[in-house]
Structures are given as structure tokens and as C-alpha cells.
CSV table of C-alpha atoms in Angstrom, one decimal:
chain,number,residue,atom,x,y,z
A,1,GLY,CA,23.9,6.3,9.2
A,2,ALA,CA,20.4,5.7,10.7
A,3,VAL,CA,19.4,2.7,8.6
A,4,VAL,CA,16.4,0.5,9.5
A,5,SER,CA,15.8,-2.9,7.9
A,6,GLN,CA,12.8,-5.1,7.8
A,7,HIS,CA,12.5,-8.8,7.1
A,8,PRO,CA,10.9,-10.3,5.2
A,9,SER,CA,10.2,-7.8,2.5
A,10,ARG,CA,7.4,-9.9,1.2
A,11,VAL,CA,5.5,-12.8,2.6
A,12,ILE,CA,2.5,-14.9,1.4
A,13,CYS,CA,0.8,-17.2,3.9
A,14,LYS,CA,-2.3,-19.3,4.3
A,15,SER,CA,-5.2,-18.1,6.4
A,16,GLY,CA,-4.9,-19.1,10.0
A,17,THR,CA,-1.1,-19.1,10.2
A,18,SER,CA,1.0,-16.6,12.1
A,19,VAL,CA,3.6,-14.4,10.5
A,20,LYS,CA,6.5,-12.6,12.2
A,21,ILE,CA,8.0,-9.5,10.8
A,22,GLU,CA,11.4,-8.2,12.1
A,23,CYS,CA,12.5,-4.6,12.3
A,24,ARG,CA,16.1,-3.8,13.0
A,25,SER,CA,18.0,-0.6,13.5
A,26,LEU,CA,21.4,-1.3,11.9
A,27,ASP,CA,23.7,1.5,13.1
A,28,PHE,CA,22.0,3.1,16.0
A,29,GLN,CA,20.1,2.2,19.2
A,30,ALA,CA,16.4,2.7,18.9
A,31,THR,CA,14.7,3.6,22.2
A,32,THR,CA,11.3,3.6,20.5
A,33,MET,CA,10.0,1.7,17.5
A,34,PHE,CA,6.7,2.3,15.8
A,35,TRP,CA,4.6,-0.1,13.7
A,36,TYR,CA,2.4,1.3,10.9
A,37,ARG,CA,0.0,-0.3,8.5
A,38,GLN,CA,-0.6,1.2,5.0
A,39,PHE,CA,-3.5,0.3,2.8
A,40,PRO,CA,-3.3,0.8,-1.0
A,41,LYS,CA,-3.1,4.5,-1.9
A,42,GLN,CA,-3.7,5.6,1.7
A,43,SER,CA,-1.6,7.1,4.4
A,44,LEU,CA,0.1,5.3,7.2
A,45,MET,CA,-1.9,4.2,10.2
A,46,LEU,CA,0.0,3.9,13.4
A,47,MET,CA,-0.7,0.6,15.1
A,48,ALA,CA,1.5,0.7,18.1
A,49,THR,CA,4.5,2.2,19.8
A,50,SER,CA,7.0,0.1,21.5
A,51,ASN,CA,9.8,1.0,23.9
A,52,GLU,CA,12.6,-1.4,24.6
A,53,GLY,CA,11.9,-3.7,27.6
A,54,SER,CA,8.3,-2.6,28.1
A,55,LYS,CA,4.9,-3.5,26.7
A,56,ALA,CA,3.8,-1.9,23.5
A,57,THR,CA,1.2,0.9,23.5
A,58,TYR,CA,-1.5,0.1,21.0
A,59,GLU,CA,-3.6,2.7,19.1
A,60,GLN,CA,-7.4,2.6,19.6
A,61,GLY,CA,-9.0,-0.1,17.5
A,62,VAL,CA,-5.8,-2.2,17.1
A,63,GLU,CA,-6.2,-5.7,18.6
A,64,LYS,CA,-3.1,-6.3,20.8
A,65,ASP,CA,-3.8,-10.1,20.9
A,66,LYS,CA,-3.8,-10.2,17.1
A,67,PHE,CA,-0.7,-8.0,16.5
A,68,LEU,CA,1.9,-9.0,19.0
A,69,ILE,CA,4.8,-6.7,19.4
A,70,ASN,CA,8.1,-7.5,21.1
A,71,HIS,CA,10.9,-5.0,21.5
A,72,ALA,CA,13.5,-7.2,23.1
A,73,SER,CA,16.6,-5.1,22.5
A,74,LEU,CA,17.6,-1.6,21.4
A,75,THR,CA,18.0,-2.8,17.8
A,76,LEU,CA,15.2,-5.2,17.3
A,77,SER,CA,11.4,-5.1,17.4
A,78,THR,CA,9.1,-7.8,16.0
A,79,LEU,CA,5.5,-7.8,14.9
A,80,THR,CA,3.6,-11.1,14.9
A,81,VAL,CA,0.3,-11.2,13.0
A,82,THR,CA,-1.4,-14.2,14.7
A,83,SER,CA,-4.0,-16.3,13.0
A,84,ALA,CA,-3.8,-14.2,9.9
A,85,HIS,CA,-6.8,-13.7,7.7
A,86,PRO,CA,-7.1,-12.1,4.2
A,87,GLU,CA,-8.2,-8.8,5.7
A,88,ASP,CA,-4.8,-8.6,7.4
A,89,SER,CA,-3.2,-8.4,4.0
A,90,SER,CA,-1.4,-5.0,3.9
A,91,PHE,CA,1.9,-3.2,3.8
A,92,TYR,CA,3.5,-3.1,7.2
A,93,ILE,CA,6.1,-0.5,7.9
A,94,CYS,CA,8.2,0.0,11.0
A,95,SER,CA,10.2,3.0,12.1
A,96,ALA,CA,12.7,3.7,14.8
A,97,ARG,CA,13.5,6.7,16.8
A,98,ALA,CA,17.1,7.1,18.1
A,99,GLY,CA,17.9,8.0,21.6
A,100,ASP,CA,20.5,10.4,20.2
A,101,SER,CA,20.4,14.2,20.1
A,102,ARG,CA,21.7,14.1,16.6
A,103,PHE,CA,18.4,12.8,15.3
A,104,TYR,CA,16.1,14.9,17.5
A,105,ASN,CA,12.5,13.8,17.0
A,106,GLU,CA,13.3,12.0,13.7
A,107,GLN,CA,12.0,8.6,12.8
A,108,PHE,CA,13.8,6.3,10.4
A,109,PHE,CA,11.6,4.0,8.4
A,110,GLY,CA,12.1,0.5,7.2
A,111,PRO,CA,11.4,-0.5,3.6
A,112,GLY,CA,8.2,-2.2,4.5
A,113,THR,CA,6.8,-5.7,4.4
A,114,ARG,CA,4.1,-6.7,2.0
A,115,LEU,CA,1.9,-9.4,3.7
A,116,THR,CA,-0.6,-11.3,1.6
A,117,VAL,CA,-2.9,-13.8,3.3
A,118,LEU,CA,-4.5,-16.3,1.0
B,1,GLY,CA,-7.1,17.0,17.9
B,2,ASP,CA,-3.8,16.7,16.0
B,3,SER,CA,-4.2,16.5,12.3
B,4,VAL,CA,-2.4,17.3,9.0
B,5,THR,CA,-4.1,18.4,5.9
B,6,GLN,CA,-2.4,18.1,2.5
B,7,MET,CA,-3.7,19.1,-0.9
B,8,GLU,CA,-5.4,16.3,-2.7
B,9,GLY,CA,-3.8,14.6,-5.6
B,10,PRO,CA,-2.9,13.4,-7.9
B,11,VAL,CA,-0.8,16.3,-9.0
B,12,THR,CA,0.3,16.0,-12.7
B,13,LEU,CA,3.0,18.2,-14.0
B,14,SER,CA,5.3,18.3,-17.0
B,15,GLU,CA,9.0,18.0,-16.5
B,16,GLU,CA,10.7,21.3,-15.4
B,17,ALA,CA,7.4,22.7,-14.0
B,18,PHE,CA,7.2,24.4,-10.6
B,19,LEU,CA,5.8,22.3,-7.8
B,20,THR,CA,3.8,23.3,-4.7
B,21,ILE,CA,2.2,20.8,-2.4
B,22,ASN,CA,0.3,22.5,0.5
B,23,CYS,CA,0.4,21.2,4.0
B,24,THR,CA,-1.2,22.7,7.1
B,25,TYR,CA,-1.4,21.2,10.6
B,26,THR,CA,-3.2,21.7,13.9
B,27,ALA,CA,-1.0,21.5,16.9
B,28,THR,CA,-0.2,23.1,20.2
B,29,GLY,CA,3.4,23.9,21.1
B,30,TYR,CA,6.3,23.7,18.7
B,31,PRO,CA,6.2,20.4,16.8
B,32,SER,CA,8.9,19.3,14.4
B,33,LEU,CA,7.7,19.2,10.8
B,34,PHE,CA,8.7,16.7,8.1
B,35,TRP,CA,8.2,15.8,4.5
B,36,TYR,CA,8.6,12.1,3.5
B,37,VAL,CA,8.6,10.6,0.1
B,38,GLN,CA,7.5,7.1,-0.9
B,39,TYR,CA,8.4,5.6,-4.2
B,40,PRO,CA,6.3,2.7,-5.5
B,41,GLY,CA,6.6,-0.4,-3.5
B,42,GLU,CA,9.0,1.1,-1.0
B,43,GLY,CA,9.0,2.5,2.5
B,44,LEU,CA,9.2,6.1,3.5
B,45,GLN,CA,12.3,8.2,3.1
B,46,LEU,CA,12.8,11.5,4.9
B,47,LEU,CA,13.0,14.3,2.3
B,48,LEU,CA,13.4,17.2,4.6
B,49,LYS,CA,12.6,18.6,8.0
B,50,ALA,CA,12.4,21.7,10.2
B,51,THR,CA,12.4,21.8,13.9
B,52,LYS,CA,11.6,25.4,14.8
B,53,ALA,CA,9.6,28.3,13.4
B,54,ASP,CA,11.1,30.0,10.3
B,55,ASP,CA,13.5,27.1,9.6
B,56,LYS,CA,13.7,26.1,6.0
B,57,GLY,CA,14.3,22.4,5.3
B,58,SER,CA,15.8,21.6,1.9
B,59,ASN,CA,17.0,18.6,0.0
B,60,LYS,CA,17.4,17.5,-3.6
B,61,GLY,CA,16.0,20.8,-4.8
B,62,PHE,CA,12.9,20.6,-2.6
B,63,GLU,CA,12.2,23.2,0.1
B,64,ALA,CA,9.7,23.9,2.8
B,65,THR,CA,9.6,26.6,5.4
B,66,TYR,CA,8.1,26.2,8.9
B,67,ARG,CA,5.5,28.9,9.2
B,68,LYS,CA,4.1,29.0,12.7
B,69,GLU,CA,1.8,32.0,12.1
B,70,THR,CA,0.0,30.1,9.4
B,71,THR,CA,0.7,26.5,10.7
B,72,SER,CA,1.9,25.5,7.3
B,73,PHE,CA,4.8,23.6,5.8
B,74,HIS,CA,4.3,23.8,2.0
B,75,LEU,CA,6.6,21.8,-0.2
B,76,GLU,CA,8.1,23.4,-3.2
B,77,LYS,CA,10.5,22.6,-6.0
B,78,GLY,CA,11.4,24.9,-8.8
B,79,SER,CA,11.9,22.3,-11.6
B,80,VAL,CA,10.5,18.8,-11.2
B,81,GLN,CA,11.9,15.7,-13.0
B,82,VAL,CA,10.2,12.5,-14.0
B,83,SER,CA,12.2,10.7,-11.2
B,84,ASP,CA,10.3,12.9,-8.6
B,85,SER,CA,7.1,11.0,-9.3
B,86,ALA,CA,6.1,9.5,-6.0
B,87,VAL,CA,3.8,10.0,-3.0
B,88,TYR,CA,4.7,12.8,-0.7
B,89,PHE,CA,3.6,12.8,3.0
B,90,CYS,CA,3.6,15.8,5.3
B,91,ALA,CA,4.0,14.9,9.0
B,92,TYR,CA,4.7,16.4,12.4
B,93,THR,CA,5.3,15.3,15.9
B,94,GLY,CA,2.0,15.4,17.7
B,95,SER,CA,1.1,17.0,21.0
B,96,SER,CA,2.0,14.0,23.1
B,97,ASN,CA,5.6,13.5,24.2
B,98,THR,CA,5.8,10.0,22.7
B,99,GLY,CA,7.5,11.0,19.4
B,100,LYS,CA,4.4,9.8,17.4
B,101,LEU,CA,4.2,11.2,13.9
B,102,ILE,CA,0.9,12.5,12.6
B,103,PHE,CA,0.7,12.0,8.8
B,104,GLY,CA,-1.2,13.7,6.2
B,105,GLN,CA,-3.1,11.6,3.7
B,106,GLY,CA,-0.3,11.8,1.1
B,107,THR,CA,-0.2,13.6,-2.3
B,108,THR,CA,0.6,11.6,-5.4
B,109,LEU,CA,2.9,13.5,-7.9
B,110,GLN,CA,3.1,12.4,-11.5
B,111,VAL,CA,5.7,14.1,-13.7
B,112,LYS,CA,5.4,13.5,-17.4
B,113,PRO,CA,8.3,14.0,-19.8
């Protein structure tokens, strides 16, 4: 149990276009989802925290108008990179936290999405 | 503030060698502690966890003990394999009540045959 999927796994787009990344919890309800960004050979940088049905909370320095997060249901959160530029190229990883005492304080991570902006 | 410090890598070992990756954290209260592993090109997988002081998390031959007195959660394995080559991240739930994870910088392990 506790599987998180991301789609797409890899995307290449032109500069100026928008890209949507989906994060789904497949076998549990995720009360909270997190979006991370990872640069090559570096740690994960938390971008934002989203709770189902409410606005995302962004970390300092993350542009909320550029990285739109929607958490419309207990199993789906989306991250849209608007007007993408080459500097947005990165590995984006989502995680989900279950509202279930079996998984106390544990986050389950998706496999990541490699975004390349040309 | 909240932070995690891991030993710098890369760590290069021969197969069957003993592994230790140090991890210390700064936190108030009683956070939960985790080790995650990331294989090339993939997301993170939970390796093991401990939720209270003196707990020992273990999985696939890896172990780590929650030491509150030294605020440490060092990762150990008695005999590493080539397939253990990956990046290992220490993490803990920060002081806020949001469930946010605070990650260390990651330690690359390379195991040579």
C-alpha cells in the first residue's frame, strides 16, 4: 500500500509554455501533499505544501504565480509551471501524507518528473 | 532553526564492507526520523524510520537508532552490496505541525565489486 504516482515522468517543452504535473495517491487518501524540487546532485527543496480544498502554502522564495498548485481531491494534486523557462528545468518530486494513523508522520514519494525547458 | 547534517560524500566502499553514514539534527520536541534512498533517476524510497527515542529502524540489512541524547540517527549496514549504490537522505519532521520534512544534503554511496 501507500503508492504515489506522478505523470508525466519526463517532459520536454519550449520556453514560454506551461506544463502540468500530476501527483496521485493510488491506494490511500492524502490529506496533505508536498511538492519538491531537486537540482542535480543536491537535496530536495520544499516548494509548497497543499491541503485538500485549500490554498497551498509556499516556501519563502517560491513564486506562487509561477508554480500553481491545485489539490482538488484527496487523491490528486497538480503542479503547473507557467511560462516555463530553461532555469525551471529540474526534477520535481511530490509526496503525500496520509490521514491515517497507520502511517503516522510518514510521507510517500512519487517517482519524480524530469522537466526540460528548451 | 531546524536542520539536518549528514556526512559529506561520496562514500566509496568495497563490497561486503561496513557502512556508517552519520546524521545529526537540531530540533525541539520529539520528531520522527527517517532515512530515504534515491536510486539514479528515481524518486525517494523510505528505507527506515523511528518515531521515538531509542527506537531502532531496520530494513534490508540497514539499521539506525534514534538517539535523543546526541540528536543523531546514524545509518549502518554490516555488509554492503553493489546494489546499495545510491544517494541516502536523512530527514526528520520539523518543529512545525505541518508534517514538513527537513532533509539533509544527501550522501552518495558507491560500492565497488
